[in-house]
């Protein structure tokens, strides 16, 4: 009987240990399952938060881009608007009609030729400054010097005229002088020239370079050369 009692006692102890071990295993399994679920929830929450932030960032970037496009569009409209003004174009050689006349006044020490320019281009045009003037002579080309008078901007309506003056020394030396054969005029800001008959005195005095030069006044200065 003593042996049987010890055996039952041993079995009871073993059963108790086995039951305790099973309960510990179940508790451990339950605890390990709960952190795993919490981790998944945290990961999902973090991903959602990140997506939300990224989405917000993308929307913000989209709004900025739209603002920039709107600003760019406004700048473009403003630029095109400011550049749409009706600016008057320059008078071109082919649009002008030229006429040279003798305008010398008795008693003046120098002779004067006035060159008249008439706008025949069918549109308003602007003209100002100094025309290029060359006298064709038997001895070669003589370029006129600018008188130094101030330049006044001006415009010509279709059919309207303006003139400038050329002053030259009169040949009163009694000699044959230098014969003038033609007048070449180039309007301001143009490269195309026209050749006109010279209406002034037939000759210029022969000088050694110290005499009075041929001078041209600005547009609008007919008869008022330097």
PDB file of C-alpha atoms in Angstrom:
ATOM      1  CA  UNK A   1       0.000   0.000   0.000  1.00  0.00           C
ATOM      2  CA  UNK A   2       2.825   2.340   0.686  1.00  0.00           C
ATOM      3  CA  UNK A   3       4.246   1.770  -2.729  1.00  0.00           C
ATOM      4  CA  UNK A   4       0.880   2.477  -4.357  1.00  0.00           C
ATOM      5  CA  UNK A   5       0.466   5.682  -2.350  1.00  0.00           C
ATOM      6  CA  UNK A   6       3.868   6.936  -3.495  1.00  0.00           C
ATOM      7  CA  UNK A   7       3.055   6.073  -7.059  1.00  0.00           C
ATOM      8  CA  UNK A   8      -0.258   7.948  -6.921  1.00  0.00           C
ATOM      9  CA  UNK A   9       1.458  10.862  -5.301  1.00  0.00           C
ATOM     10  CA  UNK A  10       4.089  10.912  -8.041  1.00  0.00           C
ATOM     11  CA  UNK A  11       1.443  10.742 -10.698  1.00  0.00           C
ATOM     12  CA  UNK A  12      -0.466  13.573  -9.062  1.00  0.00           C
ATOM     13  CA  UNK A  13       2.671  15.725  -8.970  1.00  0.00           C
ATOM     14  CA  UNK A  14       3.445  14.925 -12.629  1.00  0.00           C
ATOM     15  CA  UNK A  15      -0.099  15.732 -13.681  1.00  0.00           C
ATOM     16  CA  UNK A  16       0.056  19.009 -11.781  1.00  0.00           C
ATOM     17  CA  UNK A  17       3.348  19.940 -13.440  1.00  0.00           C
ATOM     18  CA  UNK A  18       1.972  19.016 -16.863  1.00  0.00           C
ATOM     19  CA  UNK A  19      -1.137  21.130 -16.322  1.00  0.00           C
ATOM     20  CA  UNK A  20       0.958  24.065 -15.149  1.00  0.00           C
ATOM     21  CA  UNK A  21       3.211  23.733 -18.191  1.00  0.00           C
ATOM     22  CA  UNK A  22       0.210  23.703 -20.525  1.00  0.00           C
ATOM     23  CA  UNK A  23      -1.227  26.810 -18.866  1.00  0.00           C
ATOM     24  CA  UNK A  24       2.130  28.600 -19.205  1.00  0.00           C
ATOM     25  CA  UNK A  25       2.343  27.637 -22.901  1.00  0.00           C
ATOM     26  CA  UNK A  26      -1.185  28.953 -23.536  1.00  0.00           C
ATOM     27  CA  UNK A  27      -0.412  32.229 -21.745  1.00  0.00           C
ATOM     28  CA  UNK A  28       2.829  32.669 -23.679  1.00  0.00           C
ATOM     29  CA  UNK A  29       1.054  31.965 -26.948  1.00  0.00           C
ATOM     30  CA  UNK A  30      -1.648  34.484 -26.137  1.00  0.00           C
ATOM     31  CA  UNK A  31       0.883  37.125 -25.183  1.00  0.00           C
ATOM     32  CA  UNK A  32       2.909  36.583 -28.364  1.00  0.00           C
ATOM     33  CA  UNK A  33      -0.245  36.843 -30.509  1.00  0.00           C
ATOM     34  CA  UNK A  34      -1.289  40.203 -29.012  1.00  0.00           C
ATOM     35  CA  UNK A  35       1.975  42.079 -29.710  1.00  0.00           C
ATOM     36  CA  UNK A  36       1.940  40.768 -33.286  1.00  0.00           C
ATOM     37  CA  UNK A  37      -1.539  42.173 -33.863  1.00  0.00           C
ATOM     38  CA  UNK A  38      -0.523  45.445 -32.247  1.00  0.00           C
ATOM     39  CA  UNK A  39       2.485  45.608 -34.509  1.00  0.00           C
ATOM     40  CA  UNK A  40       0.339  45.110 -37.597  1.00  0.00           C
ATOM     41  CA  UNK A  41      -2.064  47.763 -36.446  1.00  0.00           C
ATOM     42  CA  UNK A  42       0.845  50.164 -35.887  1.00  0.00           C
ATOM     43  CA  UNK A  43       2.323  49.373 -39.254  1.00  0.00           C
ATOM     44  CA  UNK A  44      -1.004  49.918 -40.987  1.00  0.00           C
ATOM     45  CA  UNK A  45      -1.540  53.106 -39.064  1.00  0.00           C
ATOM     46  CA  UNK A  46       1.926  54.371 -40.003  1.00  0.00           C
ATOM     47  CA  UNK A  47       1.374  53.533 -43.656  1.00  0.00           C
ATOM     48  CA  UNK A  48      -1.940  55.314 -43.628  1.00  0.00           C
ATOM     49  CA  UNK A  49      -0.452  58.351 -41.968  1.00  0.00           C
ATOM     50  CA  UNK A  50       2.371  58.355 -44.460  1.00  0.00           C
ATOM     51  CA  UNK A  51      -0.043  58.081 -47.359  1.00  0.00           C
ATOM     52  CA  UNK A  52      -2.105  60.884 -45.944  1.00  0.00           C
ATOM     53  CA  UNK A  53       0.952  63.077 -45.548  1.00  0.00           C
ATOM     54  CA  UNK A  54       2.176  62.195 -48.999  1.00  0.00           C
ATOM     55  CA  UNK A  55      -1.257  62.862 -50.396  1.00  0.00           C
ATOM     56  CA  UNK A  56      -1.341  66.189 -48.618  1.00  0.00           C
ATOM     57  CA  UNK A  57       2.107  66.973 -49.938  1.00  0.00           C
ATOM     58  CA  UNK A  58       1.089  66.094 -53.475  1.00  0.00           C
ATOM     59  CA  UNK A  59      -2.009  68.253 -53.221  1.00  0.00           C
ATOM     60  CA  UNK A  60       0.093  71.085 -51.862  1.00  0.00           C
ATOM     61  CA  UNK A  61       2.541  70.660 -54.713  1.00  0.00           C
ATOM     62  CA  UNK A  62      -0.343  70.622 -57.142  1.00  0.00           C
ATOM     63  CA  UNK A  63      -1.694  73.846 -55.664  1.00  0.00           C
ATOM     64  CA  UNK A  64       1.731  75.476 -55.894  1.00  0.00           C
ATOM     65  CA  UNK A  65       2.097  74.351 -59.466  1.00  0.00           C
ATOM     66  CA  UNK A  66      -1.299  75.739 -60.282  1.00  0.00           C
ATOM     67  CA  UNK A  67      -0.342  79.012 -58.632  1.00  0.00           C
ATOM     68  CA  UNK A  68       2.860  79.140 -60.611  1.00  0.00           C
ATOM     69  CA  UNK A  69       0.997  78.405 -63.820  1.00  0.00           C
ATOM     70  CA  UNK A  70      -1.501  81.105 -63.001  1.00  0.00           C
ATOM     71  CA  UNK A  71       1.309  83.523 -62.235  1.00  0.00           C
ATOM     72  CA  UNK A  72       3.063  82.534 -65.427  1.00  0.00           C
ATOM     73  CA  UNK A  73      -0.139  82.994 -67.350  1.00  0.00           C
ATOM     74  CA  UNK A  74      -0.668  86.419 -65.823  1.00  0.00           C
ATOM     75  CA  UNK A  75       2.888  87.430 -66.701  1.00  0.00           C
ATOM     76  CA  UNK A  76       2.417  86.262 -70.254  1.00  0.00           C
ATOM     77  CA  UNK A  77      -0.796  88.215 -70.641  1.00  0.00           C
ATOM     78  CA  UNK A  78       0.819  91.284 -69.137  1.00  0.00           C
ATOM     79  CA  UNK A  79       3.808  90.959 -71.426  1.00  0.00           C
ATOM     80  CA  UNK A  80       1.723  90.575 -74.550  1.00  0.00           C
ATOM     81  CA  UNK A  81      -0.450  93.454 -73.446  1.00  0.00           C
ATOM     82  CA  UNK A  82       2.495  95.778 -72.877  1.00  0.00           C
ATOM     83  CA  UNK A  83       3.989  94.800 -76.250  1.00  0.00           C
ATOM     84  CA  UNK A  84       0.754  95.371 -78.143  1.00  0.00           C
ATOM     85  CA  UNK A  85       1.067  99.170 -78.366  1.00  0.00           C
ATOM     86  CA  UNK A  86       0.886 100.790 -81.818  1.00  0.00           C
ATOM     87  CA  UNK A  87       4.466 101.985 -82.324  1.00  0.00           C
ATOM     88  CA  UNK A  88       5.106 104.150 -85.381  1.00  0.00           C
ATOM     89  CA  UNK A  89       7.652 102.597 -87.745  1.00  0.00           C
ATOM     90  CA  UNK A  90      10.596 104.467 -89.213  1.00  0.00           C
ATOM     91  CA  UNK A  91      10.377 106.127 -92.605  1.00  0.00           C
ATOM     92  CA  UNK A  92      12.081 103.936 -95.209  1.00  0.00           C
ATOM     93  CA  UNK A  93      13.947 105.154 -98.258  1.00  0.00           C
ATOM     94  CA  UNK A  94      11.495 103.467-100.638  1.00  0.00           C
ATOM     95  CA  UNK A  95       8.575 105.241 -98.926  1.00  0.00           C
ATOM     96  CA  UNK A  96      10.056 108.729 -99.321  1.00  0.00           C
ATOM     97  CA  UNK A  97      10.069 111.133-102.255  1.00  0.00           C
ATOM     98  CA  UNK A  98      13.113 113.407-102.480  1.00  0.00           C
ATOM     99  CA  UNK A  99      13.571 116.886-103.898  1.00  0.00           C
ATOM    100  CA  UNK A 100      16.585 119.205-103.642  1.00  0.00           C
ATOM    101  CA  UNK A 101      16.181 122.973-104.166  1.00  0.00           C
ATOM    102  CA  UNK A 102      18.499 125.975-103.973  1.00  0.00           C
ATOM    103  CA  UNK A 103      17.657 127.956-100.814  1.00  0.00           C
ATOM    104  CA  UNK A 104      20.594 130.359-100.757  1.00  0.00           C
ATOM    105  CA  UNK A 105      19.743 133.776 -99.320  1.00  0.00           C
ATOM    106  CA  UNK A 106      21.457 136.808-100.819  1.00  0.00           C
ATOM    107  CA  UNK A 107      24.130 138.161 -98.555  1.00  0.00           C
ATOM    108  CA  UNK A 108      24.816 134.871 -96.769  1.00  0.00           C
ATOM    109  CA  UNK A 109      28.481 133.858 -96.708  1.00  0.00           C
ATOM    110  CA  UNK A 110      27.540 130.279 -97.562  1.00  0.00           C
ATOM    111  CA  UNK A 111      25.233 128.690-100.082  1.00  0.00           C
ATOM    112  CA  UNK A 112      22.281 126.559 -98.932  1.00  0.00           C
ATOM    113  CA  UNK A 113      20.502 123.617-100.504  1.00  0.00           C
ATOM    114  CA  UNK A 114      17.320 122.294 -98.912  1.00  0.00           C
ATOM    115  CA  UNK A 115      16.429 118.640 -99.328  1.00  0.00           C
ATOM    116  CA  UNK A 116      12.723 117.920 -98.955  1.00  0.00           C
ATOM    117  CA  UNK A 117      11.457 114.452 -98.001  1.00  0.00           C
ATOM    118  CA  UNK A 118       7.783 113.591 -98.547  1.00  0.00           C
ATOM    119  CA  UNK A 119       6.124 110.552 -97.048  1.00  0.00           C
ATOM    120  CA  UNK A 120       4.526 108.551 -99.861  1.00  0.00           C
ATOM    121  CA  UNK A 121       4.334 105.203 -98.082  1.00  0.00           C
ATOM    122  CA  UNK A 122       0.631 105.295 -97.291  1.00  0.00           C
ATOM    123  CA  UNK A 123       1.233 105.185 -93.520  1.00  0.00           C
ATOM    124  CA  UNK A 124       2.493 107.399 -90.730  1.00  0.00           C
ATOM    125  CA  UNK A 125       6.232 107.040 -90.113  1.00  0.00           C
ATOM    126  CA  UNK A 126       8.841 108.518 -87.802  1.00  0.00           C
ATOM    127  CA  UNK A 127      11.965 110.337 -88.937  1.00  0.00           C
ATOM    128  CA  UNK A 128      14.612 112.227 -86.987  1.00  0.00           C
ATOM    129  CA  UNK A 129      18.349 112.713 -86.813  1.00  0.00           C
ATOM    130  CA  UNK A 130      20.867 113.408 -89.551  1.00  0.00           C
ATOM    131  CA  UNK A 131      20.679 112.154 -93.098  1.00  0.00           C
ATOM    132  CA  UNK A 132      23.854 111.022 -94.765  1.00  0.00           C
ATOM    133  CA  UNK A 133      24.943 113.530 -97.430  1.00  0.00           C
ATOM    134  CA  UNK A 134      27.688 113.124-100.042  1.00  0.00           C
ATOM    135  CA  UNK A 135      28.502 115.501-102.854  1.00  0.00           C
ATOM    136  CA  UNK A 136      29.737 113.879-106.025  1.00  0.00           C
ATOM    137  CA  UNK A 137      32.431 116.034-107.562  1.00  0.00           C
ATOM    138  CA  UNK A 138      34.861 115.817-110.438  1.00  0.00           C
ATOM    139  CA  UNK A 139      37.556 115.130-107.862  1.00  0.00           C
ATOM    140  CA  UNK A 140      35.701 112.392-105.978  1.00  0.00           C
ATOM    141  CA  UNK A 141      33.099 112.149-103.223  1.00  0.00           C
ATOM    142  CA  UNK A 142      32.896 114.788-100.521  1.00  0.00           C
ATOM    143  CA  UNK A 143      31.019 113.844 -97.342  1.00  0.00           C
ATOM    144  CA  UNK A 144      29.181 116.573 -95.450  1.00  0.00           C
ATOM    145  CA  UNK A 145      29.846 117.091 -91.749  1.00  0.00           C
ATOM    146  CA  UNK A 146      27.075 117.276 -89.171  1.00  0.00           C
ATOM    147  CA  UNK A 147      26.299 120.771 -87.948  1.00  0.00           C
ATOM    148  CA  UNK A 148      25.869 119.666 -84.325  1.00  0.00           C
ATOM    149  CA  UNK A 149      22.359 121.071 -83.932  1.00  0.00           C
ATOM    150  CA  UNK A 150      20.056 119.159 -81.559  1.00  0.00           C
ATOM    151  CA  UNK A 151      17.927 116.391 -82.995  1.00  0.00           C
ATOM    152  CA  UNK A 152      14.146 116.675 -82.601  1.00  0.00           C
ATOM    153  CA  UNK A 153      12.036 113.499 -83.048  1.00  0.00           C
ATOM    154  CA  UNK A 154       9.212 113.829 -85.539  1.00  0.00           C
ATOM    155  CA  UNK A 155       6.613 111.908 -87.523  1.00  0.00           C
ATOM    156  CA  UNK A 156       5.233 112.299 -91.012  1.00  0.00           C
ATOM    157  CA  UNK A 157       1.651 111.603 -91.971  1.00  0.00           C
ATOM    158  CA  UNK A 158       1.114 110.145 -95.405  1.00  0.00           C
ATOM    159  CA  UNK A 159       1.736 112.964 -97.888  1.00  0.00           C
ATOM    160  CA  UNK A 160       3.443 115.225 -95.336  1.00  0.00           C
ATOM    161  CA  UNK A 161       6.931 116.678 -95.946  1.00  0.00           C
ATOM    162  CA  UNK A 162       9.961 117.733 -93.947  1.00  0.00           C
ATOM    163  CA  UNK A 163      13.306 119.203 -95.017  1.00  0.00           C
ATOM    164  CA  UNK A 164      16.886 119.608 -93.894  1.00  0.00           C
ATOM    165  CA  UNK A 165      19.549 122.038 -94.988  1.00  0.00           C
ATOM    166  CA  UNK A 166      22.996 121.638 -96.536  1.00  0.00           C
ATOM    167  CA  UNK A 167      25.406 124.549 -96.311  1.00  0.00           C
ATOM    168  CA  UNK A 168      28.471 124.796 -98.526  1.00  0.00           C
ATOM    169  CA  UNK A 169      31.166 127.421 -99.145  1.00  0.00           C
ATOM    170  CA  UNK A 170      30.650 129.656-102.163  1.00  0.00           C
ATOM    171  CA  UNK A 171      33.439 129.747-104.728  1.00  0.00           C
ATOM    172  CA  UNK A 172      34.345 133.445-104.943  1.00  0.00           C
ATOM    173  CA  UNK A 173      38.026 132.837-105.603  1.00  0.00           C
ATOM    174  CA  UNK A 174      37.734 133.631-109.295  1.00  0.00           C
ATOM    175  CA  UNK A 175      39.073 130.170-110.149  1.00  0.00           C
ATOM    176  CA  UNK A 176      37.291 127.241-111.728  1.00  0.00           C
ATOM    177  CA  UNK A 177      36.929 125.450-108.386  1.00  0.00           C
ATOM    178  CA  UNK A 178      35.674 121.880-107.962  1.00  0.00           C
ATOM    179  CA  UNK A 179      32.671 120.990-110.064  1.00  0.00           C
ATOM    180  CA  UNK A 180      29.727 119.327-108.300  1.00  0.00           C
ATOM    181  CA  UNK A 181      28.015 116.607-110.343  1.00  0.00           C
ATOM    182  CA  UNK A 182      25.429 115.154-107.973  1.00  0.00           C
ATOM    183  CA  UNK A 183      24.003 114.800-104.473  1.00  0.00           C
ATOM    184  CA  UNK A 184      23.649 111.463-102.640  1.00  0.00           C
ATOM    185  CA  UNK A 185      21.204 111.327 -99.697  1.00  0.00           C
ATOM    186  CA  UNK A 186      20.681 108.507 -97.206  1.00  0.00           C
ATOM    187  CA  UNK A 187      17.740 108.975 -94.773  1.00  0.00           C
ATOM    188  CA  UNK A 188      18.428 108.540 -91.035  1.00  0.00           C
ATOM    189  CA  UNK A 189      18.726 104.915 -89.895  1.00  0.00           C
ATOM    190  CA  UNK A 190      18.708 103.699 -93.494  1.00  0.00           C
ATOM    191  CA  UNK A 191      21.385 102.185 -95.744  1.00  0.00           C
ATOM    192  CA  UNK A 192      19.705 102.711 -99.119  1.00  0.00           C
ATOM    193  CA  UNK A 193      20.589 105.993-100.812  1.00  0.00           C
ATOM    194  CA  UNK A 194      19.133 108.112-103.605  1.00  0.00           C
ATOM    195  CA  UNK A 195      21.067 110.306-106.055  1.00  0.00           C
ATOM    196  CA  UNK A 196      19.673 113.749-106.886  1.00  0.00           C
ATOM    197  CA  UNK A 197      20.703 116.573-109.174  1.00  0.00           C
ATOM    198  CA  UNK A 198      22.698 119.254-107.397  1.00  0.00           C
ATOM    199  CA  UNK A 199      20.719 122.528-107.493  1.00  0.00           C
ATOM    200  CA  UNK A 200      23.332 124.750-105.863  1.00  0.00           C
ATOM    201  CA  UNK A 201      26.348 126.565-107.235  1.00  0.00           C
ATOM    202  CA  UNK A 202      28.134 124.639-109.924  1.00  0.00           C
ATOM    203  CA  UNK A 203      31.469 124.629-108.151  1.00  0.00           C
ATOM    204  CA  UNK A 204      33.048 124.626-104.723  1.00  0.00           C
ATOM    205  CA  UNK A 205      36.227 126.494-103.892  1.00  0.00           C
ATOM    206  CA  UNK A 206      39.463 124.548-103.952  1.00  0.00           C
ATOM    207  CA  UNK A 207      40.806 124.409-100.413  1.00  0.00           C
ATOM    208  CA  UNK A 208      43.727 122.864 -98.591  1.00  0.00           C
ATOM    209  CA  UNK A 209      41.435 121.488 -95.896  1.00  0.00           C
ATOM    210  CA  UNK A 210      41.356 124.654 -93.797  1.00  0.00           C
ATOM    211  CA  UNK A 211      38.374 126.254 -95.515  1.00  0.00           C
ATOM    212  CA  UNK A 212      34.686 126.067 -94.612  1.00  0.00           C
ATOM    213  CA  UNK A 213      33.418 122.482 -94.889  1.00  0.00           C
ATOM    214  CA  UNK A 214      30.125 121.305 -96.309  1.00  0.00           C
ATOM    215  CA  UNK A 215      27.676 120.853 -93.409  1.00  0.00           C
ATOM    216  CA  UNK A 216      24.330 119.119 -93.028  1.00  0.00           C
ATOM    217  CA  UNK A 217      21.691 119.989 -90.443  1.00  0.00           C
ATOM    218  CA  UNK A 218      19.282 117.560 -88.778  1.00  0.00           C
ATOM    219  CA  UNK A 219      15.878 116.699 -90.188  1.00  0.00           C
ATOM    220  CA  UNK A 220      13.670 119.797 -89.896  1.00  0.00           C
ATOM    221  CA  UNK A 221      16.535 122.304 -90.138  1.00  0.00           C
ATOM    222  CA  UNK A 222      16.176 123.514 -93.743  1.00  0.00           C
ATOM    223  CA  UNK A 223      17.932 126.842 -94.165  1.00  0.00           C
ATOM    224  CA  UNK A 224      19.377 126.672 -90.620  1.00  0.00           C
ATOM    225  CA  UNK A 225      22.614 124.804 -91.107  1.00  0.00           C
ATOM    226  CA  UNK A 226      25.609 125.463 -88.839  1.00  0.00           C
TER     227      UNK A 226
END
